Every structure is written in C-alpha cells, then in structure tokens.
PDB file of C-alpha atoms in Angstrom:
ATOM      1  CA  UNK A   1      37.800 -22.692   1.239  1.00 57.00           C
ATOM      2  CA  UNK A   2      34.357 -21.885   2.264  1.00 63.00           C
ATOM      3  CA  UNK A   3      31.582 -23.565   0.003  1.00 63.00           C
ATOM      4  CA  UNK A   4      29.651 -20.090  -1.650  1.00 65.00           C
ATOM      5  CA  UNK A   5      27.154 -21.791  -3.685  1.00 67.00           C
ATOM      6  CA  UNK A   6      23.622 -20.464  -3.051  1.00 67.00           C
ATOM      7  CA  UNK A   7      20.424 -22.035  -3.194  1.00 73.00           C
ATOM      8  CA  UNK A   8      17.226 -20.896  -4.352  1.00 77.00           C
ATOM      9  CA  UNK A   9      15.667 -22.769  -0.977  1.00 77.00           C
ATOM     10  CA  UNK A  10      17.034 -20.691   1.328  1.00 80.00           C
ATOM     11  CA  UNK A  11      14.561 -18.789   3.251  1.00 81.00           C
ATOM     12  CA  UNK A  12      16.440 -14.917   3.536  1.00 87.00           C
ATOM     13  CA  UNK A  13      13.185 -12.663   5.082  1.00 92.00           C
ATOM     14  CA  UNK A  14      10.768 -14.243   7.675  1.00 95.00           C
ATOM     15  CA  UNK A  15       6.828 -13.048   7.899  1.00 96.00           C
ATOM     16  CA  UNK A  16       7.873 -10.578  10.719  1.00 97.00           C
ATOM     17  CA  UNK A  17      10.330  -8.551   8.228  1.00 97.00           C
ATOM     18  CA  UNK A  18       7.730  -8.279   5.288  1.00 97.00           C
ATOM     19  CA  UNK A  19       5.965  -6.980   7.479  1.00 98.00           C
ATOM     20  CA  UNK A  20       8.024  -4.343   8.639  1.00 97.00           C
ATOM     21  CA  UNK A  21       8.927  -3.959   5.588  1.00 97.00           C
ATOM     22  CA  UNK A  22       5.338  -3.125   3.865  1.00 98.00           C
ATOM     23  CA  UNK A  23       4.515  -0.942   7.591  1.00 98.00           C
ATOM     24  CA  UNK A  24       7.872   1.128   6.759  1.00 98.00           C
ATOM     25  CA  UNK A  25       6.943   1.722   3.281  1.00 98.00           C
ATOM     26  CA  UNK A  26       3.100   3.011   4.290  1.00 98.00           C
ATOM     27  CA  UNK A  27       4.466   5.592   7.205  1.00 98.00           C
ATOM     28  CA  UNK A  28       6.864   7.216   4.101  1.00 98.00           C
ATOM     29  CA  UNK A  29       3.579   6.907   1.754  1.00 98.00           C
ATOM     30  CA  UNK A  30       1.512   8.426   4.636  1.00 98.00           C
ATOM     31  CA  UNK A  31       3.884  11.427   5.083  1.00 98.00           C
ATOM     32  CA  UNK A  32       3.475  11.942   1.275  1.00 98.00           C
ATOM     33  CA  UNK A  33       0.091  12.107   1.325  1.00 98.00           C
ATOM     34  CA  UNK A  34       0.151  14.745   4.457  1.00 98.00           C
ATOM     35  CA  UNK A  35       2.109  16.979   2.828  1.00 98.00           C
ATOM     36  CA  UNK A  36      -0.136  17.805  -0.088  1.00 98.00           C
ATOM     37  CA  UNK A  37      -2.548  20.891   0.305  1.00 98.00           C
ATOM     38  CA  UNK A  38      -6.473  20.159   0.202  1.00 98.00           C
ATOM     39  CA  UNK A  39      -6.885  21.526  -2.947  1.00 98.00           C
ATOM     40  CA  UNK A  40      -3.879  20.191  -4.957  1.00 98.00           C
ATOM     41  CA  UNK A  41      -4.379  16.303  -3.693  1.00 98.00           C
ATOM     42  CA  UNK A  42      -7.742  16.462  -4.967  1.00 97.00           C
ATOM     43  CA  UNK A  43      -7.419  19.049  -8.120  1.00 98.00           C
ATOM     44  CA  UNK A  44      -3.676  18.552  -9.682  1.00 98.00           C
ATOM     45  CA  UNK A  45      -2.250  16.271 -11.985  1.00 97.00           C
ATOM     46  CA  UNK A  46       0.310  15.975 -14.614  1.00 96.00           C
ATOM     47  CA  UNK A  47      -0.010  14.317 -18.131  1.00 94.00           C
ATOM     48  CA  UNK A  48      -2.950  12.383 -17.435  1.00 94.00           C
ATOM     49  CA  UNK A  49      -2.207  10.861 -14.238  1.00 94.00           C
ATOM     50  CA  UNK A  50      -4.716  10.343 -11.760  1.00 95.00           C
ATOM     51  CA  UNK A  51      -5.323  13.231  -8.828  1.00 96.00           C
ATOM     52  CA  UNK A  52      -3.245  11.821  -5.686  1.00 97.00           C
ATOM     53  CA  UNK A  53      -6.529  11.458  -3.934  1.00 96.00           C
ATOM     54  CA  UNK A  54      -7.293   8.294  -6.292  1.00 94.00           C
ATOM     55  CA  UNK A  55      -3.431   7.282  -6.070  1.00 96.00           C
ATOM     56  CA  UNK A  56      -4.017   7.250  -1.938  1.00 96.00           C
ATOM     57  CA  UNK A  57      -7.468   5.826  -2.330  1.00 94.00           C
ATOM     58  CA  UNK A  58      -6.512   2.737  -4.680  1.00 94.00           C
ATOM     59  CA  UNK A  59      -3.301   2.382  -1.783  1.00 96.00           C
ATOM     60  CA  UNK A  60      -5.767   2.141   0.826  1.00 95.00           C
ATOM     61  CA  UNK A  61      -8.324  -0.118  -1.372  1.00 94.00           C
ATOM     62  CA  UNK A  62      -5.937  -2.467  -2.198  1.00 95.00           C
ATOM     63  CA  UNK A  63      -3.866  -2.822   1.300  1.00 97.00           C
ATOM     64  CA  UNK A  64      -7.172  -3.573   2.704  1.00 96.00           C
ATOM     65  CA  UNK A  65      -8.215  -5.938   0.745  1.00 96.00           C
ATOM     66  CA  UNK A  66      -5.445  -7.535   0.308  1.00 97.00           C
ATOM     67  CA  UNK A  67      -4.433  -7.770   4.162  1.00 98.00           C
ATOM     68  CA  UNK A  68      -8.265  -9.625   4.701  1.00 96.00           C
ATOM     69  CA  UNK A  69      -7.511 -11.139   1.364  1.00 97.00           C
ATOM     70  CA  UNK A  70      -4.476 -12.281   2.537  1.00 98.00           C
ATOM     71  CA  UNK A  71      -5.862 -13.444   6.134  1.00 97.00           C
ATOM     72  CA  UNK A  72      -8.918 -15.066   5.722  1.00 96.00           C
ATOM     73  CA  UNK A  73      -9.175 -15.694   2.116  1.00 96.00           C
ATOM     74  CA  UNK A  74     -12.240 -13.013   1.500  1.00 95.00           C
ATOM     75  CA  UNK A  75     -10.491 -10.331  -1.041  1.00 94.00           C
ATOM     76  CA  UNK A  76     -13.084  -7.806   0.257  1.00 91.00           C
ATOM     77  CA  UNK A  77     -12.950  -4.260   2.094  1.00 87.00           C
ATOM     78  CA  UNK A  78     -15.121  -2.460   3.959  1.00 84.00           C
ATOM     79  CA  UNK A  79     -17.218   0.013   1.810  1.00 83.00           C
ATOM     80  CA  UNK A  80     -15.501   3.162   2.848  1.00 80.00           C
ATOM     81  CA  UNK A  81     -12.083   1.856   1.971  1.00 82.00           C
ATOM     82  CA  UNK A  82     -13.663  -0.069  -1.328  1.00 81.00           C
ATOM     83  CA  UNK A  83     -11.422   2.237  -3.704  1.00 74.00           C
ATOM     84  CA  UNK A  84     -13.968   0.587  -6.639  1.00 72.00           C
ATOM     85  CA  UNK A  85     -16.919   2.134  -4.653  1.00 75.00           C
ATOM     86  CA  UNK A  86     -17.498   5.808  -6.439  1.00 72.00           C
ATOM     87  CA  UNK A  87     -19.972   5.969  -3.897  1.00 74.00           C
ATOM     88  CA  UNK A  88     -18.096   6.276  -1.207  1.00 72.00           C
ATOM     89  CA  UNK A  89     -15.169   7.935  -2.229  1.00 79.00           C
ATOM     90  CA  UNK A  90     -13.257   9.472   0.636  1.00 89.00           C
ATOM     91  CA  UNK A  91     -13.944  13.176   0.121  1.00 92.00           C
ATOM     92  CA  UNK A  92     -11.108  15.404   2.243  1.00 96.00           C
ATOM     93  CA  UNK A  93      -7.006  15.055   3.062  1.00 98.00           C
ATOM     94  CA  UNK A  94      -8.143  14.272   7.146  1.00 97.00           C
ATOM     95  CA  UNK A  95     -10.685  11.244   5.513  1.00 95.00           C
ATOM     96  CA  UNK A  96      -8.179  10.052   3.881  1.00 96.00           C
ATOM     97  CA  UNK A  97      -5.378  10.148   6.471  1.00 98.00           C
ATOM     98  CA  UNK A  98      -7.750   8.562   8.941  1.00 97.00           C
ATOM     99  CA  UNK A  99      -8.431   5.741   6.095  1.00 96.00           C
ATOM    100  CA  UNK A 100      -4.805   5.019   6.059  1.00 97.00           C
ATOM    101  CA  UNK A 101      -4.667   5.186   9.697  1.00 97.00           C
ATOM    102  CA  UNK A 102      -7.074   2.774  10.183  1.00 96.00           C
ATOM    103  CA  UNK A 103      -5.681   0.413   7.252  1.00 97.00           C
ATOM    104  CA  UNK A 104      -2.462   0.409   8.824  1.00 97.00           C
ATOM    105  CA  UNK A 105      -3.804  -1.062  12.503  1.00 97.00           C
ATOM    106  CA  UNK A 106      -6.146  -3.204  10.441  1.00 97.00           C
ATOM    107  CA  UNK A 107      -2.339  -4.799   8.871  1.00 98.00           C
ATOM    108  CA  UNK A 108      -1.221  -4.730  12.072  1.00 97.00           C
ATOM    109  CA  UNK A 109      -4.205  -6.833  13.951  1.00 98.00           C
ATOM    110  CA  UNK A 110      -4.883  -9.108  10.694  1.00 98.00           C
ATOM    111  CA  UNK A 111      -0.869 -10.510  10.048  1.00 98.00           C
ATOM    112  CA  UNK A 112      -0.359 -12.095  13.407  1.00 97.00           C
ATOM    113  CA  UNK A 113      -3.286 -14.172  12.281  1.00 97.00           C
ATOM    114  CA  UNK A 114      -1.785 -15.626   8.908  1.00 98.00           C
ATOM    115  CA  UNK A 115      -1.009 -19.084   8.951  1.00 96.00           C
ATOM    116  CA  UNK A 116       2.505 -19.560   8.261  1.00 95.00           C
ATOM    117  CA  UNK A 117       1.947 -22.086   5.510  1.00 96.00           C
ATOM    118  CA  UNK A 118      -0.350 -19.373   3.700  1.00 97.00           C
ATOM    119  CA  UNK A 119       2.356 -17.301   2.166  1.00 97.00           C
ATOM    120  CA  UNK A 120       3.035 -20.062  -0.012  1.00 96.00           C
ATOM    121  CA  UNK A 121      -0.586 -20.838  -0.667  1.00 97.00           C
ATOM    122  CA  UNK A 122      -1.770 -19.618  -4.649  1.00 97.00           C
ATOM    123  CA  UNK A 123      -5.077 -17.633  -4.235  1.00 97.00           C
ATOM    124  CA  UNK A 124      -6.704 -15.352  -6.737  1.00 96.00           C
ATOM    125  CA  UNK A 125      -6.824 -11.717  -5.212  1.00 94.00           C
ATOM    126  CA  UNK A 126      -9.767 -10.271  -6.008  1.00 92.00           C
ATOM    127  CA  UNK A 127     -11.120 -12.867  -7.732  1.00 91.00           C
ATOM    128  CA  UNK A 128      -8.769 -11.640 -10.756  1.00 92.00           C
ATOM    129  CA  UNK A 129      -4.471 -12.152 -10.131  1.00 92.00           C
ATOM    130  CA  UNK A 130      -3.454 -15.456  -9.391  1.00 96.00           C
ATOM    131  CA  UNK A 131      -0.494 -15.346  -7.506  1.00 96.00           C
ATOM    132  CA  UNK A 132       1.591 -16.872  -4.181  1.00 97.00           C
ATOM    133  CA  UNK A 133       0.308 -15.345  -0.862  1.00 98.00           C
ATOM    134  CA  UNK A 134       3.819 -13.623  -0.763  1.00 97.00           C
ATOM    135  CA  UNK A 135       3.865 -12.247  -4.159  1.00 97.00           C
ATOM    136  CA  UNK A 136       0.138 -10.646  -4.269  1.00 97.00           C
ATOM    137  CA  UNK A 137       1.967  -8.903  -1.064  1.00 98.00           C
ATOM    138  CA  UNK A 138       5.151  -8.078  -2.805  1.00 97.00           C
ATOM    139  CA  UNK A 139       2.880  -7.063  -5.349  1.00 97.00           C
ATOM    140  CA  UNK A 140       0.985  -4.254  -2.822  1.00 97.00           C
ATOM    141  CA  UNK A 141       4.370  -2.842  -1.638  1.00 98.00           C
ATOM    142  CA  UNK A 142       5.464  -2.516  -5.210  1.00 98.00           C
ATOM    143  CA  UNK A 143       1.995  -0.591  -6.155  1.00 97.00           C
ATOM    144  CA  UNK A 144       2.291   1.597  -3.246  1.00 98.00           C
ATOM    145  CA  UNK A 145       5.885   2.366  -3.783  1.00 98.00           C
ATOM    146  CA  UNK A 146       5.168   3.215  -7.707  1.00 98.00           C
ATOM    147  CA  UNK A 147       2.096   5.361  -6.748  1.00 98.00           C
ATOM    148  CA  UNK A 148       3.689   7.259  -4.196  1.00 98.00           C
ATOM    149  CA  UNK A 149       6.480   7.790  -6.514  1.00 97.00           C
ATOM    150  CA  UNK A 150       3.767   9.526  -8.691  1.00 97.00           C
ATOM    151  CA  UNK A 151       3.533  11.994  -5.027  1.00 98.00           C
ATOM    152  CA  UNK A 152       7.269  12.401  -5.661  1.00 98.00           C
ATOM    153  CA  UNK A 153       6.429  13.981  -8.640  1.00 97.00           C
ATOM    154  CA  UNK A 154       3.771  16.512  -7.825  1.00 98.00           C
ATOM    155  CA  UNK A 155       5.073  17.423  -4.895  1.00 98.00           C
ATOM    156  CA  UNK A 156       7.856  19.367  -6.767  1.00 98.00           C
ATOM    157  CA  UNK A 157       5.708  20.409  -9.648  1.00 98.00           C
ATOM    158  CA  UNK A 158       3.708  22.015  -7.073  1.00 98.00           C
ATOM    159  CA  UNK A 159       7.166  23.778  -5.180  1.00 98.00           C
ATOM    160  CA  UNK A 160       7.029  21.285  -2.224  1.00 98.00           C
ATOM    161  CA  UNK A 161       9.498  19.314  -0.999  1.00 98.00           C
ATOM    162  CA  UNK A 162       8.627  15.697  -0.315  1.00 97.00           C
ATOM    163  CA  UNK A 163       9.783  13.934   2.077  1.00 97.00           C
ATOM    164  CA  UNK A 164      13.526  11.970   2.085  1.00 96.00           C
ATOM    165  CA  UNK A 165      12.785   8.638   0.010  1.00 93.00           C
ATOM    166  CA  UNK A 166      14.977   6.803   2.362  1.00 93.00           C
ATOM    167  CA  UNK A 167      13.280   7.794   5.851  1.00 91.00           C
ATOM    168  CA  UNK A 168      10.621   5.219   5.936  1.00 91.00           C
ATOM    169  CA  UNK A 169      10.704   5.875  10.044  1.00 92.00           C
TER     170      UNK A 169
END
C-alpha cells in the first residue's frame, strides 16, 4: 500500500505558477473593465458600492504597489497609479485600460527579479499588513478577484453580459 499521508512542507505551486496565476486573473479583470460603457464605469453603482472606476483604480493601486512592494521592499507606486492620490485619479475607460496595461508589464519585468527566499520573508505592505511575501500576494489576487466580482454584478444590472468567469485566457 502506498503511504498517503501529506505534509504541510510540501511545496505544491512554484513562483512561476503564482505568477501565472495572478497574470490570468488580471487579463479576465481587464476584459471586465473593457466592457463597461464610459459613462456607467464612472457613474453607476448599486447599494453603496463604489463606481467600478475606483474598484479598477484600487486593482491597479494595489498590484503596483505591491509588485515594487514585493520586489524591492519600497510599498510605493508611481503617482498616476497611487489609487490614494485624489489628485491624480485616472479620469476615462482608455486611462484606465492603459494603467492596467502598464501594471501588468510592470508584474511582468519586476517578478523575475524576486529573490526566491523573499516569498517567505514577513514585510509590512504599505507600511500597514504584516504578512508573508506570498500571502500579501495571495492577498492581491483575492482583492482583485472580489472587486471584479463587484463588475460581475453591474454588468448585468446594466443588461451586459460579462465575460465567462472561467476564461482567464
């Protein structure tokens, strides 16, 4: 008989699949946030929720932050993506898609450039929520996902059809 007890040491997603993970999970947000008119991602909401322009904006924000965060240990953003910035609040649908855009290669060029050892490192992100590397980033996806989710919804108040939850391609 085969031994089947598990262990809690045993490593079951490298760096590489996170990764792919959290990159899968911003394309389906990103296609979300394209299919919203101007006017609606910036003027509708439903029982108090944010507009979906603050949703994508604090999705940007954070994944920025947190990828330089997570990278060089600076939990900072530039000011345009600073989602705490009113100042510089991104103010149309193509500002914000080129935002995300721009987030997404900024993942892309800062990961390669973690140290393996970080993800288990504790750090305080943002100065505020200590946490392991890994979880702060567990932490993004699951914002992200729960925001979008939030997309879900207004999308079909609004008659649109969102995109399938499962095609993160």
């Amino acid at each position: 008989m085969t031994n089947t007890t598990a262990t809690t040491d045993t490593p079951v997603i490298t760096s590489q699949q996170l990764l792919s993970n959290w990159q899968e999970h911003r394309r389906l947000s990103r296609k979300v946030l394209a299919a919203f008119p101007e006017k609606e991602l910036f003027e509708f909401s439903i029982g108090g929720m944010r507009t979906y322009n603050l949703l994508a904006g604090e999705m940007i924000g954070l994944a920025s932050g947190g990828i330089n965060g997570v990278a060089t240990g600076k939990w900072e953003t530039t000011p345009q993506l600073d989602y705490f910035n009113r100042d510089t609040q991104l103010k149309t649908k193509a500002e914000l898609l080129e935002a995300w855009d721009e987030v997404t290669e900024q993942i892309d060029i800062l990961w390669p450039q973690i140290p393996a050892g970080r993800f288990s490192e504790t750090d305080k992100a943002f100065g505020m929520y200590e946490n392991t590397i890994t979880d702060s980033i567990r932490y993004f996806i699951d914002n992200e996902i729960h925001h979008r989710g939030q997309g879900y919804v207004y999308l079909r108040a609004l008659g649109i059809e969102p995109p399938a939850f499962w095609d993160r391609s």
